[in-house]
XYZ file of N, CA and C in Angstrom:
360
model
N 19.795 16.013 15.459
C 19.730 15.878 14.009
C 20.639 14.732 13.606
N 20.045 13.719 12.993
C 20.815 12.586 12.490
C 20.347 12.284 11.083
N 21.145 11.534 10.364
C 20.731 11.135 9.032
C 21.923 10.893 8.142
N 21.626 10.421 6.966
C 22.648 10.224 5.945
C 22.001 10.472 4.590
N 22.821 10.835 3.638
C 22.329 11.090 2.283
C 21.862 9.765 1.694
N 20.638 9.731 1.191
C 20.119 8.507 0.582
C 20.713 8.268 -0.798
N 20.835 9.336 -1.591
C 21.274 9.171 -2.971
C 21.830 10.488 -3.491
N 22.894 10.410 -4.268
C 23.371 11.559 -5.038
C 23.148 11.203 -6.495
N 22.387 12.032 -7.177
C 22.020 11.802 -8.567
C 22.879 12.682 -9.462
N 23.554 12.055 -10.426
C 24.353 12.828 -11.383
C 23.465 13.174 -12.570
N 23.335 14.456 -12.828
C 22.519 14.970 -13.924
C 23.434 15.441 -15.049
N 22.836 15.807 -16.169
C 23.608 16.336 -17.291
C 24.340 17.590 -16.856
N 25.494 17.789 -17.404
C 26.206 19.039 -17.169
C 27.656 18.918 -16.780
N 28.140 18.148 -15.873
C 27.361 17.394 -14.884
C 26.936 18.283 -13.717
N 25.764 17.978 -13.225
C 25.244 18.591 -12.006
C 24.875 17.447 -11.077
N 24.856 17.734 -9.794
C 24.623 16.690 -8.808
C 23.508 17.128 -7.867
N 22.513 16.258 -7.700
C 21.380 16.530 -6.815
C 21.372 15.507 -5.689
N 21.029 15.963 -4.518
C 20.887 15.092 -3.356
C 19.426 14.677 -3.267
N 19.205 13.377 -3.073
C 17.855 12.838 -2.918
C 17.735 12.291 -1.503
N 16.660 12.671 -0.820
C 16.394 12.136 0.506
C 14.955 11.646 0.534
N 14.785 10.370 0.820
C 13.453 9.773 0.878
C 12.872 9.961 2.273
N 11.607 10.360 2.336
C 10.911 10.533 3.607
C 9.611 9.733 3.564
N 9.305 9.064 4.666
C 8.063 8.294 4.763
C 7.113 8.902 5.793
N 7.309 10.163 6.119
C 6.493 10.839 7.132
C 5.001 10.731 6.818
N 4.231 10.453 7.850
C 2.768 10.468 7.781
C 2.352 11.898 8.095
N 1.862 12.632 7.108
C 1.574 14.053 7.307
C 0.107 14.357 7.582
N -0.714 13.351 7.642
C -2.116 13.564 7.980
C -2.361 13.295 9.456
N -3.548 13.666 9.939
C -3.905 13.341 11.320
C -3.901 11.823 11.527
N -3.481 11.392 12.700
C -3.360 9.961 12.988
C -4.689 9.224 12.896
N -5.794 9.930 13.123
C -7.107 9.277 13.150
C -7.855 9.372 11.821
N -7.186 9.815 10.761
C -7.822 9.945 9.440
C -7.054 9.141 8.405
N -7.765 8.678 7.363
C -7.046 8.052 6.247
C -6.160 9.097 5.565
N -5.016 8.664 5.132
C -4.073 9.551 4.462
C -4.527 9.798 3.027
N -4.464 11.060 2.585
C -4.813 11.408 1.207
C -3.688 12.243 0.604
N -3.732 12.416 -0.700
C -2.730 13.245 -1.366
C -2.812 14.701 -0.926
N -3.966 15.126 -0.452
C -4.114 16.501 0.035
C -3.189 16.776 1.222
N -2.811 15.735 1.937
C -1.903 15.900 3.070
C -0.470 16.185 2.628
N -0.225 16.155 1.318
C 1.131 16.356 0.782
C 1.197 17.533 -0.181
N 0.321 18.520 0.036
C 0.371 19.756 -0.748
C 1.669 20.502 -0.430
N 2.121 21.373 -1.332
C 3.392 22.084 -1.116
C 3.481 22.806 0.226
N 2.413 23.447 0.655
C 2.476 24.184 1.922
C 2.616 23.242 3.121
N 2.056 22.036 3.010
C 2.201 21.045 4.082
C 3.643 20.534 4.125
N 4.221 20.294 2.953
C 5.617 19.855 2.896
C 6.538 20.924 3.480
N 6.291 22.179 3.140
C 7.117 23.276 3.659
C 7.033 23.334 5.189
N 5.843 23.150 5.725
C 5.675 23.163 7.181
C 6.420 21.996 7.826
N 6.358 20.832 7.209
C 7.067 19.666 7.743
C 8.582 19.845 7.653
N 9.048 20.461 6.583
C 10.481 20.735 6.446
C 10.971 21.583 7.620
N 10.195 22.592 7.988
C 10.575 23.452 9.117
C 10.441 22.722 10.447
N 9.319 22.043 10.630
C 9.058 21.359 11.896
C 10.147 20.337 12.220
N 10.583 19.585 11.223
C 11.556 18.506 11.425
C 13.010 18.957 11.231
N 13.200 20.244 10.987
C 14.545 20.807 10.775
C 15.242 20.207 9.558
N 14.457 19.822 8.557
C 15.041 19.264 7.335
C 15.776 20.321 6.524
N 15.448 21.591 6.718
C 16.177 22.652 6.006
C 17.647 22.645 6.419
N 17.890 22.499 7.720
C 19.264 22.410 8.215
C 19.930 21.141 7.694
N 19.197 20.054 7.729
C 19.720 18.792 7.207
C 20.113 18.941 5.738
N 19.267 19.566 4.947
C 19.554 19.763 3.522
C 20.819 20.591 3.329
N 20.988 21.613 4.133
C 22.173 22.454 4.020
C 23.434 21.675 4.400
N 23.365 20.896 5.464
C 24.524 20.098 5.867
C 24.851 19.024 4.833
N 23.830 18.394 4.271
C 24.061 17.417 3.198
C 24.735 18.089 2.002
N 24.299 19.299 1.686
C 24.881 20.019 0.550
C 26.341 20.357 0.816
N 26.656 20.736 2.043
C 28.052 21.001 2.396
C 28.880 19.724 2.250
N 28.345 18.597 2.674
C 29.072 17.327 2.540
C 29.336 17.007 1.070
N 28.326 17.182 0.219
C 28.514 16.933 -1.210
C 29.507 17.927 -1.797
N 29.411 19.175 -1.400
C 30.354 20.206 -1.845
C 31.790 19.786 -1.546
N 32.018 19.332 -0.340
C 33.377 18.942 0.046
C 33.859 17.747 -0.770
N 32.973 16.805 -1.022
C 33.347 15.642 -1.826
C 33.674 16.054 -3.262
N 32.807 16.857 -3.860
C 33.025 17.269 -5.254
C 34.257 18.159 -5.391
N 34.489 19.001 -4.418
C 35.677 19.858 -4.443
C 36.946 19.008 -4.480
N 36.907 17.888 -3.809
C 38.043 16.970 -3.737
C 38.160 16.112 -4.991
N 37.012 15.689 -5.569
C 37.019 14.677 -6.621
C 36.751 15.167 -8.037
N 36.167 16.342 -8.201
C 35.747 16.801 -9.529
C 36.643 17.946 -10.010
N 37.481 17.699 -11.013
C 38.327 18.778 -11.539
C 37.469 19.938 -12.052
N 37.872 21.157 -11.726
C 37.137 22.334 -12.173
C 35.826 22.562 -11.446
N 35.668 21.943 -10.290
C 34.423 22.055 -9.530
C 34.069 23.510 -9.225
N 32.790 23.831 -9.417
C 32.234 25.151 -9.101
C 30.862 24.919 -8.477
N 30.651 25.299 -7.217
C 29.370 25.017 -6.569
C 28.166 25.594 -7.302
N 28.311 26.777 -7.893
C 27.176 27.368 -8.615
C 26.808 26.540 -9.847
N 27.786 25.932 -10.447
C 27.557 25.149 -11.660
C 27.183 23.700 -11.362
N 27.783 23.106 -10.365
C 27.664 21.663 -10.174
C 26.650 21.223 -9.122
N 26.280 22.087 -8.185
C 25.299 21.698 -7.165
C 23.892 22.004 -7.661
N 23.103 20.968 -7.873
C 21.748 21.135 -8.415
C 20.695 21.317 -7.336
N 21.007 20.975 -6.097
C 20.046 21.153 -5.019
C 19.684 19.846 -4.343
N 18.648 19.920 -3.516
C 18.198 18.784 -2.721
C 16.726 18.541 -3.019
N 16.374 17.277 -3.200
C 14.983 16.879 -3.392
C 14.579 15.981 -2.234
N 13.592 16.415 -1.478
C 13.015 15.582 -0.429
C 11.788 14.908 -1.026
N 11.836 13.585 -1.110
C 10.752 12.817 -1.718
C 9.903 12.199 -0.611
N 8.761 12.803 -0.352
C 7.816 12.282 0.635
C 6.997 11.204 -0.073
N 7.479 9.967 0.018
C 6.992 8.890 -0.843
C 5.512 8.566 -0.640
N 4.956 8.792 0.526
C 3.526 8.522 0.743
C 2.640 9.465 -0.075
N 3.188 10.592 -0.477
C 2.404 11.578 -1.226
C 2.756 11.665 -2.697
N 3.590 10.770 -3.186
C 4.047 10.855 -4.578
C 3.130 10.048 -5.494
N 2.035 10.673 -5.876
C 1.081 10.051 -6.796
C 0.252 11.153 -7.435
N -0.334 10.839 -8.577
C -1.224 11.800 -9.226
C -0.479 12.937 -9.880
N -0.641 14.115 -9.347
C -0.078 15.344 -9.898
C 1.452 15.248 -9.945
N 2.069 15.637 -11.080
C 3.538 15.630 -11.129
C 4.131 16.485 -10.001
N 5.182 15.987 -9.420
C 5.916 16.640 -8.329
C 5.165 16.661 -6.998
N 4.003 16.042 -6.937
C 3.295 15.954 -5.648
C 4.161 15.153 -4.687
N 4.317 15.646 -3.496
C 5.119 14.960 -2.496
C 6.606 15.250 -2.596
N 6.992 16.169 -3.488
C 8.410 16.492 -3.671
C 8.673 17.925 -3.205
N 9.620 18.068 -2.306
C 10.057 19.386 -1.865
C 11.455 19.602 -2.414
N 11.640 20.646 -3.214
C 12.935 20.940 -3.839
C 13.503 22.230 -3.265
N 14.812 22.221 -3.062
C 15.487 23.403 -2.542
C 16.936 23.400 -3.006
N 17.445 24.567 -3.310
C 18.846 24.703 -3.709
C 19.476 25.821 -2.890
N 20.521 25.470 -2.166
C 21.251 26.462 -1.372
C 22.128 27.297 -2.290
N 22.210 28.589 -2.066
C 23.146 29.410 -2.840
C 24.578 28.909 -2.632
N 25.350 28.873 -3.705
C 26.723 28.392 -3.631
C 27.558 29.115 -2.593
N 27.372 30.430 -2.493
C 28.141 31.217 -1.516
C 27.843 30.783 -0.084
N 26.582 30.433 0.189
C 26.217 29.953 1.518
C 26.889 28.612 1.806
N 26.885 27.722 0.833
C 27.501 26.403 1.003
C 28.994 26.548 1.292
N 29.669 27.374 0.521
C 31.110 27.593 0.712
C 31.375 28.213 2.082
N 30.589 29.207 2.460
C 30.787 29.877 3.751
C 30.576 28.910 4.913
N 29.516 28.107 4.861
C 29.268 27.156 5.945
C 30.354 26.086 5.978
N 30.787 25.633 4.829
C 31.879 24.660 4.775
C 33.131 25.225 5.441
N 33.425 26.480 5.163
C 34.592 27.128 5.768
C 34.445 27.240 7.285
N 33.259 27.606 7.748
C 33.019 27.729 9.188
C 33.172 26.367 9.868
N 32.590 25.337 9.279
C 32.631 24.006 9.882
C 34.018 23.375 9.815
N 34.781 23.748 8.807
C 36.079 23.113 8.628
C 37.261 24.006 8.873
N 37.053 25.154 9.429
C 38.165 26.055 9.667
C 38.829 26.521 8.389
N 38.026 26.630 7.310
C 38.554 27.117 6.037
C 38.998 26.030 5.094
N 38.865 24.759 5.491
C 39.319 23.671 4.615
C 38.241 23.178 3.698
């Protein structure tokens, strides 16, 4: 598992969302690509196949640690808005097509951060 956060978006509140751009070809190699290849169930399957769920959780822990250090009054439940995986080849037509959204529970983020950092 390798990667880096593409973008952290500051939303009103303030809340912070992680954006990760993906260019995965989700259709069969021998067929023209269509928007049907980027339906929600296909995105969910690709998220599992490529272990992006773990990646999203680790990215969220990294953002949590940064915000805990830099944002006075930081609260993960209030400030972490989640992760958006933007499968750019499928982002056309229907709103949110090609977008997989997920938000880790704050308690999970804190617990994993503690496990990875020995409580720090």
